[in-house]
mmCIF file of C-alpha atoms and ligand atoms in Angstrom:
data_model
loop_
_atom_site.group_PDB
_atom_site.id
_atom_site.type_symbol
_atom_site.label_atom_id
_atom_site.label_comp_id
_atom_site.label_asym_id
_atom_site.label_seq_id
_atom_site.Cartn_x
_atom_site.Cartn_y
_atom_site.Cartn_z
ATOM 1 C CA MET A 153 -31.411 26.403 -6.370
ATOM 2 C CA VAL A 154 -28.735 23.337 -7.301
ATOM 3 C CA ASN A 155 -28.574 23.971 -11.088
ATOM 4 C CA LYS A 156 -28.787 20.728 -13.669
ATOM 5 C CA GLN A 157 -24.897 20.731 -14.625
ATOM 6 C CA GLN A 158 -23.930 20.692 -11.085
ATOM 7 C CA GLU A 159 -26.472 18.227 -9.951
ATOM 8 C CA GLN A 160 -25.373 15.880 -12.520
ATOM 9 C CA GLY A 161 -21.275 17.039 -11.539
ATOM 10 C CA GLU A 162 -22.522 16.038 -8.242
ATOM 11 C CA GLN A 163 -24.091 12.077 -8.956
ATOM 12 C CA GLU A 164 -20.128 11.807 -11.021
ATOM 13 C CA GLN A 165 -18.160 12.248 -8.160
ATOM 14 C CA GLU A 166 -20.476 10.212 -6.365
ATOM 15 C CA ARG A 167 -20.660 7.381 -8.632
ATOM 16 C CA HIS A 168 -16.384 7.501 -9.053
ATOM 17 C CA HIS A 169 -14.469 7.947 -6.134
ATOM 18 C CA TYR A 170 -12.593 11.378 -6.369
ATOM 19 C CA ILE A 171 -9.226 11.511 -5.844
ATOM 20 C CA ASP A 172 -8.722 15.414 -5.327
ATOM 21 C CA ARG A 173 -4.578 14.788 -7.170
ATOM 22 C CA SER A 174 -2.473 16.748 -9.713
ATOM 23 C CA ILE A 175 -1.607 14.877 -12.264
ATOM 24 C CA ALA A 176 0.546 15.009 -15.036
ATOM 25 C CA ILE A 177 -0.009 12.892 -18.319
ATOM 26 C CA LEU A 178 3.264 12.560 -20.514
ATOM 27 C CA GLY A 179 1.768 11.693 -23.862
ATOM 28 C CA ALA A 180 -1.393 13.194 -24.266
ATOM 29 C CA GLY A 181 -2.250 11.141 -27.315
ATOM 30 C CA ASN A 182 -4.999 9.550 -28.601
ATOM 31 C CA MET A 183 -5.020 7.472 -24.885
ATOM 32 C CA GLY A 184 -3.376 9.546 -22.954
ATOM 33 C CA SER A 185 -6.261 12.419 -24.283
ATOM 34 C CA ALA A 186 -8.834 9.667 -23.494
ATOM 35 C CA LEU A 187 -7.901 9.245 -20.282
ATOM 36 C CA MET A 188 -8.031 13.254 -19.384
ATOM 37 C CA LYS A 189 -11.344 13.911 -20.685
ATOM 38 C CA GLY A 190 -12.538 10.438 -18.808
ATOM 39 C CA ILE A 191 -10.584 11.923 -15.772
ATOM 40 C CA ILE A 192 -12.161 14.882 -16.264
ATOM 41 C CA ASN A 193 -15.981 14.175 -17.091
ATOM 42 C CA ALA A 194 -16.202 11.895 -14.049
ATOM 43 C CA ARG A 195 -14.508 15.186 -12.622
ATOM 44 C CA LEU A 196 -12.328 13.066 -10.486
ATOM 45 C CA THR A 197 -9.891 16.074 -9.981
ATOM 46 C CA PRO A 198 -10.449 19.782 -10.515
ATOM 47 C CA THR A 199 -9.165 20.636 -14.154
ATOM 48 C CA ASP A 200 -6.460 23.174 -12.918
ATOM 49 C CA LYS A 201 -5.037 20.195 -11.157
ATOM 50 C CA ILE A 202 -4.453 18.280 -14.788
ATOM 51 C CA THR A 203 -1.311 18.692 -16.558
ATOM 52 C CA ALA A 204 -1.075 18.226 -20.258
ATOM 53 C CA SER A 205 2.647 16.898 -21.813
ATOM 54 C CA GLY A 206 3.449 16.298 -25.200
ATOM 55 C CA VAL A 207 5.873 17.144 -28.045
ATOM 56 C CA HIS A 208 3.867 19.372 -29.877
ATOM 57 C CA LEU A 209 2.924 22.605 -28.410
ATOM 58 C CA ASP A 210 0.022 23.079 -31.004
ATOM 59 C CA LYS A 211 -1.368 20.081 -29.499
ATOM 60 C CA LEU A 212 -0.781 20.839 -26.241
ATOM 61 C CA GLN A 213 -2.533 24.679 -26.318
ATOM 62 C CA ARG A 214 -5.664 23.092 -28.062
ATOM 63 C CA LEU A 215 -6.365 20.560 -25.632
ATOM 64 C CA SER A 216 -5.808 23.396 -23.058
ATOM 65 C CA ALA A 217 -7.885 25.152 -24.513
ATOM 66 C CA GLN A 218 -10.924 23.289 -25.118
ATOM 67 C CA TRP A 219 -10.539 20.969 -21.245
ATOM 68 C CA ASN A 220 -9.141 23.925 -19.376
ATOM 69 C CA VAL A 221 -6.179 21.948 -18.064
ATOM 70 C CA ASN A 222 -2.528 22.965 -17.725
ATOM 71 C CA HIS A 223 -0.182 21.937 -20.266
ATOM 72 C CA SER A 224 3.672 21.694 -20.476
ATOM 73 C CA LEU A 225 6.348 21.187 -22.856
ATOM 74 C CA ASN A 226 8.266 20.722 -20.132
ATOM 75 C CA LEU A 227 8.046 16.678 -18.475
ATOM 76 C CA VAL A 228 10.546 17.589 -15.514
ATOM 77 C CA GLU A 229 8.132 20.395 -14.305
ATOM 78 C CA ALA A 230 5.158 18.470 -15.059
ATOM 79 C CA VAL A 231 6.259 15.489 -12.727
ATOM 80 C CA GLU A 232 7.577 17.914 -10.175
ATOM 81 C CA ALA A 233 4.005 19.410 -9.949
ATOM 82 C CA SER A 234 2.436 16.628 -10.003
ATOM 83 C CA GLU A 235 0.849 13.608 -7.332
ATOM 84 C CA ILE A 236 0.310 10.877 -10.272
ATOM 85 C CA VAL A 237 1.803 10.664 -13.741
ATOM 86 C CA LEU A 238 0.468 9.052 -16.420
ATOM 87 C CA LEU A 239 3.108 7.310 -18.738
ATOM 88 C CA CYS A 240 1.022 7.325 -22.245
ATOM 89 C CA VAL A 241 3.762 7.569 -24.171
ATOM 90 C CA LYS A 242 4.896 4.836 -27.178
ATOM 91 C CA PRO A 243 6.694 1.790 -25.777
ATOM 92 C CA GLN A 244 9.718 2.660 -27.780
ATOM 93 C CA THR A 245 9.504 6.228 -26.072
ATOM 94 C CA LEU A 246 9.342 4.873 -22.932
ATOM 95 C CA PRO A 247 12.925 4.769 -21.821
ATOM 96 C CA LYS A 248 13.594 8.267 -23.150
ATOM 97 C CA VAL A 249 10.950 9.500 -20.642
ATOM 98 C CA LEU A 250 11.995 7.757 -17.819
ATOM 99 C CA SER A 251 15.497 8.935 -18.054
ATOM 100 C CA GLN A 252 14.379 12.331 -18.700
ATOM 101 C CA VAL A 253 12.172 12.934 -15.448
ATOM 102 C CA GLN A 254 14.059 10.411 -13.064
ATOM 103 C CA LYS A 255 15.193 13.049 -10.854
ATOM 104 C CA ALA A 256 11.640 14.843 -10.680
ATOM 105 C CA VAL A 257 10.218 11.638 -9.244
ATOM 106 C CA ARG A 258 9.638 11.613 -5.788
ATOM 107 C CA LYS A 259 9.224 8.570 -3.391
ATOM 108 C CA ASP A 260 5.250 9.748 -3.301
ATOM 109 C CA HIS A 261 4.516 9.808 -6.258
ATOM 110 C CA LEU A 262 1.960 7.142 -8.385
ATOM 111 C CA LEU A 263 3.129 6.186 -11.558
ATOM 112 C CA ILE A 264 0.569 4.595 -14.036
ATOM 113 C CA SER A 265 2.107 3.265 -17.122
ATOM 114 C CA ILE A 266 -0.205 2.590 -20.131
ATOM 115 C CA ALA A 267 2.467 1.653 -22.321
ATOM 116 C CA ALA A 268 2.496 -1.744 -24.060
ATOM 117 C CA GLY A 269 4.777 -4.522 -22.869
ATOM 118 C CA VAL A 270 7.078 -2.561 -20.797
ATOM 119 C CA LYS A 271 7.319 -4.471 -17.456
ATOM 120 C CA ILE A 272 6.972 -2.549 -13.955
ATOM 121 C CA ALA A 273 10.504 -3.399 -13.659
ATOM 122 C CA PHE A 274 11.639 -1.844 -16.361
ATOM 123 C CA ILE A 275 10.135 1.010 -15.055
ATOM 124 C CA GLN A 276 11.609 0.677 -11.721
ATOM 125 C CA SER A 277 15.032 0.287 -12.656
ATOM 126 C CA ALA A 278 14.883 2.695 -15.196
ATOM 127 C CA LEU A 279 14.117 4.881 -12.035
ATOM 128 C CA GLY A 280 16.358 3.635 -9.628
ATOM 129 C CA GLN A 281 14.366 4.202 -6.746
ATOM 130 C CA GLN A 282 11.833 2.456 -4.902
ATOM 131 C CA VAL A 283 8.270 4.239 -6.293
ATOM 132 C CA ALA A 284 4.360 2.842 -6.601
ATOM 133 C CA ILE A 285 4.002 1.537 -10.268
ATOM 134 C CA VAL A 286 1.223 0.911 -11.734
ATOM 135 C CA ARG A 287 0.864 -1.269 -15.064
ATOM 136 C CA SER A 288 -1.761 -0.987 -17.279
ATOM 137 C CA MET A 289 -3.685 -2.468 -20.830
ATOM 138 C CA PRO A 290 -6.511 -0.480 -21.804
ATOM 139 C CA ASN A 291 -8.150 -0.336 -25.065
ATOM 140 C CA ILE A 292 -8.884 1.975 -27.327
ATOM 141 C CA ALA A 293 -12.768 2.021 -26.765
ATOM 142 C CA SER A 294 -11.367 3.987 -23.449
ATOM 143 C CA THR A 295 -12.115 6.628 -26.153
ATOM 144 C CA VAL A 296 -15.744 5.995 -25.956
ATOM 145 C CA ASP A 297 -15.637 4.879 -21.844
ATOM 146 C CA GLU A 298 -16.106 1.502 -23.050
ATOM 147 C CA GLY A 299 -12.960 0.354 -22.359
ATOM 148 C CA ALA A 300 -11.739 -2.983 -20.986
ATOM 149 C CA THR A 301 -8.571 -1.909 -18.952
ATOM 150 C CA ALA A 302 -6.853 -4.591 -16.884
ATOM 151 C CA LEU A 303 -4.311 -3.397 -13.768
ATOM 152 C CA SER A 304 -1.361 -4.775 -12.549
ATOM 153 C CA PHE A 305 -0.046 -3.335 -8.791
ATOM 154 C CA GLY A 306 3.684 -2.937 -8.121
ATOM 155 C CA GLU A 307 4.875 -3.759 -5.052
ATOM 156 C CA PHE A 308 5.256 -0.356 -3.325
ATOM 157 C CA VAL A 309 1.377 0.679 -4.163
ATOM 158 C CA SER A 310 -0.614 1.264 -1.599
ATOM 159 C CA GLU A 311 -4.297 0.338 -1.091
ATOM 160 C CA GLU A 312 -5.591 3.957 -1.399
ATOM 161 C CA GLN A 313 -3.154 4.335 -4.855
ATOM 162 C CA GLN A 314 -4.704 0.867 -5.627
ATOM 163 C CA ARG A 315 -7.840 2.930 -5.559
ATOM 164 C CA ILE A 316 -6.804 5.859 -7.263
ATOM 165 C CA ALA A 317 -5.796 3.905 -10.530
ATOM 166 C CA ILE A 318 -8.823 2.235 -10.267
ATOM 167 C CA SER A 319 -11.254 4.808 -10.370
ATOM 168 C CA ILE A 320 -9.114 6.998 -13.203
ATOM 169 C CA PHE A 321 -9.677 3.459 -15.572
ATOM 170 C CA GLU A 322 -12.893 2.981 -14.464
ATOM 171 C CA ALA A 323 -13.855 6.836 -15.775
ATOM 172 C CA VAL A 324 -13.578 5.326 -19.371
ATOM 173 C CA GLY A 325 -14.802 1.592 -18.918
ATOM 174 C CA GLU A 326 -14.907 -1.355 -16.839
ATOM 175 C CA VAL A 327 -11.102 -2.311 -15.145
ATOM 176 C CA VAL A 328 -10.122 -5.747 -13.995
ATOM 177 C CA VAL A 329 -6.767 -6.378 -11.614
ATOM 178 C CA VAL A 330 -5.224 -9.176 -12.866
ATOM 179 C CA ALA A 331 -1.372 -10.506 -11.831
ATOM 180 C CA GLU A 332 1.397 -8.318 -14.296
ATOM 181 C CA GLU A 333 2.466 -12.561 -15.991
ATOM 182 C CA GLN A 334 -1.432 -12.220 -17.169
ATOM 183 C CA LEU A 335 -1.192 -9.037 -19.116
ATOM 184 C CA ASP A 336 -0.047 -10.128 -22.485
ATOM 185 C CA ALA A 337 -2.981 -12.550 -22.253
ATOM 186 C CA VAL A 338 -5.184 -9.521 -21.720
ATOM 187 C CA THR A 339 -3.233 -7.682 -24.648
ATOM 188 C CA GLY A 340 -4.074 -11.043 -26.803
ATOM 189 C CA LEU A 341 -8.044 -10.651 -25.784
ATOM 190 C CA SER A 342 -9.067 -7.203 -24.770
ATOM 191 C CA GLY A 343 -6.268 -5.204 -25.959
ATOM 192 C CA SER A 344 -6.150 -6.575 -29.628
ATOM 193 C CA GLY A 345 -10.055 -7.460 -29.271
ATOM 194 C CA PRO A 346 -11.742 -4.564 -31.232
ATOM 195 C CA ALA A 347 -9.529 -5.062 -34.119
ATOM 196 C CA TYR A 348 -10.873 -8.771 -34.111
ATOM 197 C CA ILE A 349 -14.981 -7.133 -33.690
ATOM 198 C CA TYR A 350 -14.384 -4.900 -36.534
ATOM 199 C CA MET A 351 -13.531 -8.089 -38.781
ATOM 200 C CA VAL A 352 -16.479 -9.471 -37.825
ATOM 201 C CA ILE A 353 -18.548 -6.079 -38.351
ATOM 202 C CA GLU A 354 -17.107 -5.284 -41.697
ATOM 203 C CA ALA A 355 -17.807 -9.006 -43.004
ATOM 204 C CA LEU A 356 -21.415 -8.650 -41.614
ATOM 205 C CA ILE A 357 -21.805 -5.384 -43.711
ATOM 206 C CA ASP A 358 -20.710 -6.989 -46.693
ATOM 207 C CA GLY A 359 -22.619 -9.927 -45.964
ATOM 208 C CA GLY A 360 -25.930 -7.776 -45.487
ATOM 209 C CA VAL A 361 -24.321 -5.847 -49.047
ATOM 210 C CA LYS A 362 -24.392 -9.566 -50.942
ATOM 211 C CA MET A 363 -28.065 -9.850 -49.886
ATOM 212 C CA GLY A 364 -29.053 -6.884 -51.556
ATOM 213 C CA LEU A 365 -28.909 -4.020 -48.506
ATOM 214 C CA SER A 366 -27.400 -0.831 -48.796
ATOM 215 C CA ARG A 367 -24.070 -0.320 -47.676
ATOM 216 C CA ASP A 368 -25.672 2.136 -45.083
ATOM 217 C CA ILE A 369 -28.291 0.100 -44.214
ATOM 218 C CA ALA A 370 -26.203 -2.893 -43.668
ATOM 219 C CA SER A 371 -23.508 -1.406 -41.560
ATOM 220 C CA LYS A 372 -26.284 0.579 -39.035
ATOM 221 C CA LEU A 373 -28.028 -2.782 -38.773
ATOM 222 C CA ALA A 374 -24.096 -4.511 -38.511
ATOM 223 C CA ILE A 375 -22.700 -2.663 -35.309
ATOM 224 C CA GLN A 376 -26.323 -2.101 -33.587
ATOM 225 C CA THR A 377 -26.267 -6.019 -33.816
ATOM 226 C CA VAL A 378 -23.010 -6.091 -32.062
ATOM 227 C CA LEU A 379 -23.452 -3.404 -29.449
ATOM 228 C CA GLY A 380 -26.744 -4.900 -28.546
ATOM 229 C CA SER A 381 -25.205 -8.024 -28.341
ATOM 230 C CA ALA A 382 -22.117 -7.401 -26.174
ATOM 231 C CA LYS A 383 -25.224 -4.917 -23.951
ATOM 232 C CA LEU A 384 -27.357 -7.656 -23.779
ATOM 233 C CA VAL A 385 -24.599 -10.507 -22.594
ATOM 234 C CA LYS A 386 -23.426 -8.036 -20.340
ATOM 235 C CA GLU A 387 -27.136 -6.432 -18.676
ATOM 236 C CA SER A 388 -28.279 -10.175 -18.331
ATOM 237 C CA GLY A 389 -25.373 -12.140 -16.793
ATOM 238 C CA LEU A 390 -26.228 -14.921 -18.445
ATOM 239 C CA HIS A 391 -23.740 -17.397 -20.432
ATOM 240 C CA PRO A 392 -23.725 -16.164 -24.563
ATOM 241 C CA ALA A 393 -24.685 -20.147 -25.303
ATOM 242 C CA ILE A 394 -28.180 -19.689 -23.580
ATOM 243 C CA LEU A 395 -28.601 -16.591 -25.092
ATOM 244 C CA ARG A 396 -27.685 -18.016 -27.776
ATOM 245 C CA ASP A 397 -29.596 -20.818 -27.916
ATOM 246 C CA GLN A 398 -32.769 -18.522 -27.071
ATOM 247 C CA VAL A 399 -32.200 -17.061 -30.676
ATOM 248 C CA THR A 400 -32.160 -20.560 -32.616
ATOM 249 C CA THR A 401 -35.327 -21.789 -33.577
ATOM 250 C CA PRO A 402 -35.073 -25.574 -34.680
ATOM 251 C CA GLY A 403 -35.288 -25.734 -38.165
ATOM 252 C CA GLY A 404 -34.619 -21.733 -38.498
ATOM 253 C CA THR A 405 -32.414 -19.836 -40.027
ATOM 254 C CA ALA A 406 -29.558 -18.523 -36.982
ATOM 255 C CA ILE A 407 -29.767 -22.511 -36.569
ATOM 256 C CA ASN A 408 -28.498 -23.124 -40.418
ATOM 257 C CA ALA A 409 -25.813 -19.921 -40.081
ATOM 258 C CA ILE A 410 -24.324 -21.543 -36.574
ATOM 259 C CA HIS A 411 -23.850 -24.899 -38.182
ATOM 260 C CA GLU A 412 -21.646 -22.925 -41.667
ATOM 261 C CA LEU A 413 -20.137 -21.086 -38.746
ATOM 262 C CA GLU A 414 -18.694 -23.990 -36.763
ATOM 263 C CA SER A 415 -18.370 -26.046 -40.058
ATOM 264 C CA HIS A 416 -15.398 -23.181 -40.727
ATOM 265 C CA GLY A 417 -14.377 -22.997 -37.088
ATOM 266 C CA LEU A 418 -14.996 -19.562 -36.276
ATOM 267 C CA ARG A 419 -14.865 -20.350 -32.114
ATOM 268 C CA SER A 420 -11.262 -22.133 -32.892
ATOM 269 C CA MET A 421 -9.955 -19.202 -35.428
ATOM 270 C CA LEU A 422 -10.653 -16.644 -32.391
ATOM 271 C CA ILE A 423 -9.633 -19.175 -29.238
ATOM 272 C CA ASN A 424 -6.199 -19.133 -31.848
ATOM 273 C CA ALA A 425 -6.076 -15.537 -32.060
ATOM 274 C CA VAL A 426 -5.964 -14.766 -28.966
ATOM 275 C CA ALA A 427 -3.541 -17.271 -28.214
ATOM 276 C CA THR A 428 -1.393 -16.093 -30.922
ATOM 277 C CA ALA A 429 -1.620 -12.508 -30.350
ATOM 278 C CA THR A 430 -0.993 -13.501 -26.536
ATOM 279 C CA ARG A 431 2.411 -15.296 -27.953
ATOM 280 C CA ARG A 432 3.870 -12.109 -29.641
ATOM 281 C CA SER A 433 3.053 -9.753 -27.101
ATOM 282 C CA GLU A 434 5.424 -11.950 -24.654
ATOM 283 C CA GLU A 435 8.000 -12.266 -27.344
ATOM 284 C CA LEU A 436 7.594 -8.507 -27.917
ATOM 285 C CA SER A 437 7.814 -7.660 -24.037
ATOM 286 C CA LYS A 438 10.579 -9.149 -23.892
ATOM 287 C CA VAL A 439 12.663 -7.102 -26.704
ATOM 288 C CA ILE A 440 11.141 -4.072 -25.419
ATOM 289 C CA SER A 441 12.100 -5.058 -21.809
ATOM 290 C CA ARG A 442 15.650 -5.642 -22.836
ATOM 291 C CA SER A 443 16.091 -1.899 -24.560
HETATM 292 N N1 LIG B 729 -3.940 2.690 -29.074
HETATM 293 C C1 LIG B 729 -3.991 2.105 -28.792
HETATM 294 O O1 LIG B 729 -5.053 0.961 -28.807
HETATM 295 C C2 LIG B 729 -3.366 1.304 -26.708
HETATM 296 C C3 LIG B 729 -4.255 0.238 -26.116
HETATM 297 C C4 LIG B 729 -3.629 -0.382 -25.318
HETATM 298 C C5 LIG B 729 -2.046 0.309 -24.830
HETATM 299 N N2 LIG B 729 -1.573 1.550 -25.331
HETATM 300 C C6 LIG B 729 -0.361 2.136 -25.198
HETATM 301 O O2 LIG B 729 -0.693 3.454 -25.133
HETATM 302 C C7 LIG B 729 0.556 4.142 -25.477
HETATM 303 C C8 LIG B 729 0.109 5.663 -26.302
HETATM 304 O O3 LIG B 729 -0.218 4.975 -27.285
HETATM 305 P P1 LIG B 729 -1.220 5.885 -28.937
HETATM 306 O O4 LIG B 729 -2.145 5.207 -29.435
HETATM 307 O O5 LIG B 729 -2.123 7.379 -27.591
HETATM 308 O O6 LIG B 729 -0.038 6.772 -29.144
HETATM 309 P P2 LIG B 729 -0.348 8.225 -29.622
HETATM 310 O O7 LIG B 729 -1.871 8.754 -29.882
HETATM 311 O O8 LIG B 729 0.766 8.482 -30.185
HETATM 312 O O9 LIG B 729 0.671 9.357 -28.532
HETATM 313 C C9 LIG B 729 1.191 9.261 -27.940
HETATM 314 C C10 LIG B 729 2.087 10.813 -27.180
HETATM 315 O O10 LIG B 729 2.807 10.640 -26.715
HETATM 316 C C11 LIG B 729 3.687 12.205 -26.864
HETATM 317 N N3 LIG B 729 5.388 11.971 -27.440
HETATM 318 C C12 LIG B 729 5.683 11.289 -27.965
HETATM 319 N N4 LIG B 729 7.109 11.473 -27.646
HETATM 320 C C13 LIG B 729 7.162 11.859 -26.489
HETATM 321 C C14 LIG B 729 8.475 12.914 -25.159
HETATM 322 N N5 LIG B 729 9.394 12.406 -26.166
HETATM 323 N N6 LIG B 729 8.052 12.363 -24.638
HETATM 324 C C15 LIG B 729 6.522 13.636 -24.399
HETATM 325 N N7 LIG B 729 5.750 12.875 -25.136
HETATM 326 C C16 LIG B 729 5.978 12.127 -26.045
HETATM 327 C C17 LIG B 729 3.073 12.772 -28.600
HETATM 328 O O11 LIG B 729 3.441 13.737 -28.289
HETATM 329 P P3 LIG B 729 2.613 14.921 -30.142
HETATM 330 O O12 LIG B 729 1.200 14.527 -29.834
HETATM 331 O O13 LIG B 729 2.400 16.242 -29.288
HETATM 332 O O14 LIG B 729 3.336 13.978 -31.031
HETATM 333 C C18 LIG B 729 1.570 11.598 -28.051
HETATM 334 O O15 LIG B 729 1.029 12.657 -27.512
HETATM 335 C C19 LIG B 729 1.470 3.512 -26.075
HETATM 336 O O16 LIG B 729 2.250 3.024 -25.179
HETATM 337 C C20 LIG B 729 0.242 1.502 -25.979
HETATM 338 O O17 LIG B 729 1.711 1.030 -25.756
HETATM 339 C C21 LIG B 729 -2.306 1.850 -26.886
#
C-alpha cells in the first residue's frame, strides 16, 4: 500500500517539473537555504544531489543534518559536482566567488544568480566563457513559499534550462519572466515591496491600538486583513478597485477612511515609492557592475 507521505511526495512532483539534477548552492544563507528547502519540499531533485556551500562549517553542518543534503566549504568542488549552480551570495561577494569557481564552470552548467543588481553580462565576462546564465529577483517571502520572483534569461539558456529555472522558483512562489532591463522595476515593486507592506501592517496595528484594541488582537486582525485581502484579489482575479467598491457602503465607514487616505495621497505615495526604489536599483546596479 502506498503510504500517505509517498502519495503527497508524488503529488508535489506532479505539480512541479521534476528536474532530477545535481545542484550546488553557493551561499546557503537566508535566500539560498529558502530555495534549497523549496527544491526539497517540491521534490524537484533527490536531496543527495544537492550541495550547500558557504563559509561557516557549523552552519553548513546544521543544514546538512536537517535536510539530508551534502555540504562543502570548497566552492570549486561543489561546482564541479553539479549541473546547476545557484549563486546566492551577496552582490559584493559575487565577483570573488566567480573568480574562485571560474575554472570549474563548464559549458553545460546552468548558473542562476539571485544577486541584486549584478547583470548577466557582468557574470558572463567574469567567467570568460559562453555559459547559460539566469538572473533572478526573488523576494523575502520565498522563505515561506509565497515569493514573487522575476527571471531573465541570458542568451545561452536553452528552453529546457528556462523550464528548470522556472520550476526552482515556482517551488517557493509565483514566477514571471521579464527582459533584464525590467529587473530594476521588479526590485522597486516586489523585491522591496515587503518593506512597504510591513509598514502598512505596522500602521494598521497602531490604528487598532489607538482605538483601544490590545496589541495582540490588533496584530492578529491587521495581519489577517492584509493576507486575506491579497488572497481575495489573487483568487477572484478581480481588479482591486472592484473589490474595494464591493466593501464600500454609501455613507459608510470604508468610504470615509478612503477619503482620508486619498487626501494624504496614499496611492501617489506608493507609486512614487516603487519609482524611487527602481531608480535606486538602477544606480546600485551601475556601481556593482563597474566593480
Ligand atoms: N534577502 C532578500 O530579501 C533578497 C531579495 C532578493 C535578492 N536577494 C539576494 O540574495 C542574495 C543573498 O542574500 P541573503 O539575504 O540570503 O544573504 P545572507 O543570508 O547573508 O546569505 C549569504 C550567504 O553567502 C555566504 N557567503 C559569504 N561569503 C561567501 C563566500 N566567499 N563564499 C561562499 N559563500 C559565502 C554566507 O555564508 P555564511 O552563512 O557561512 O556566512 C551566507 O550563507 C544577495 O545577493 C541578495 O541580493 C535577497
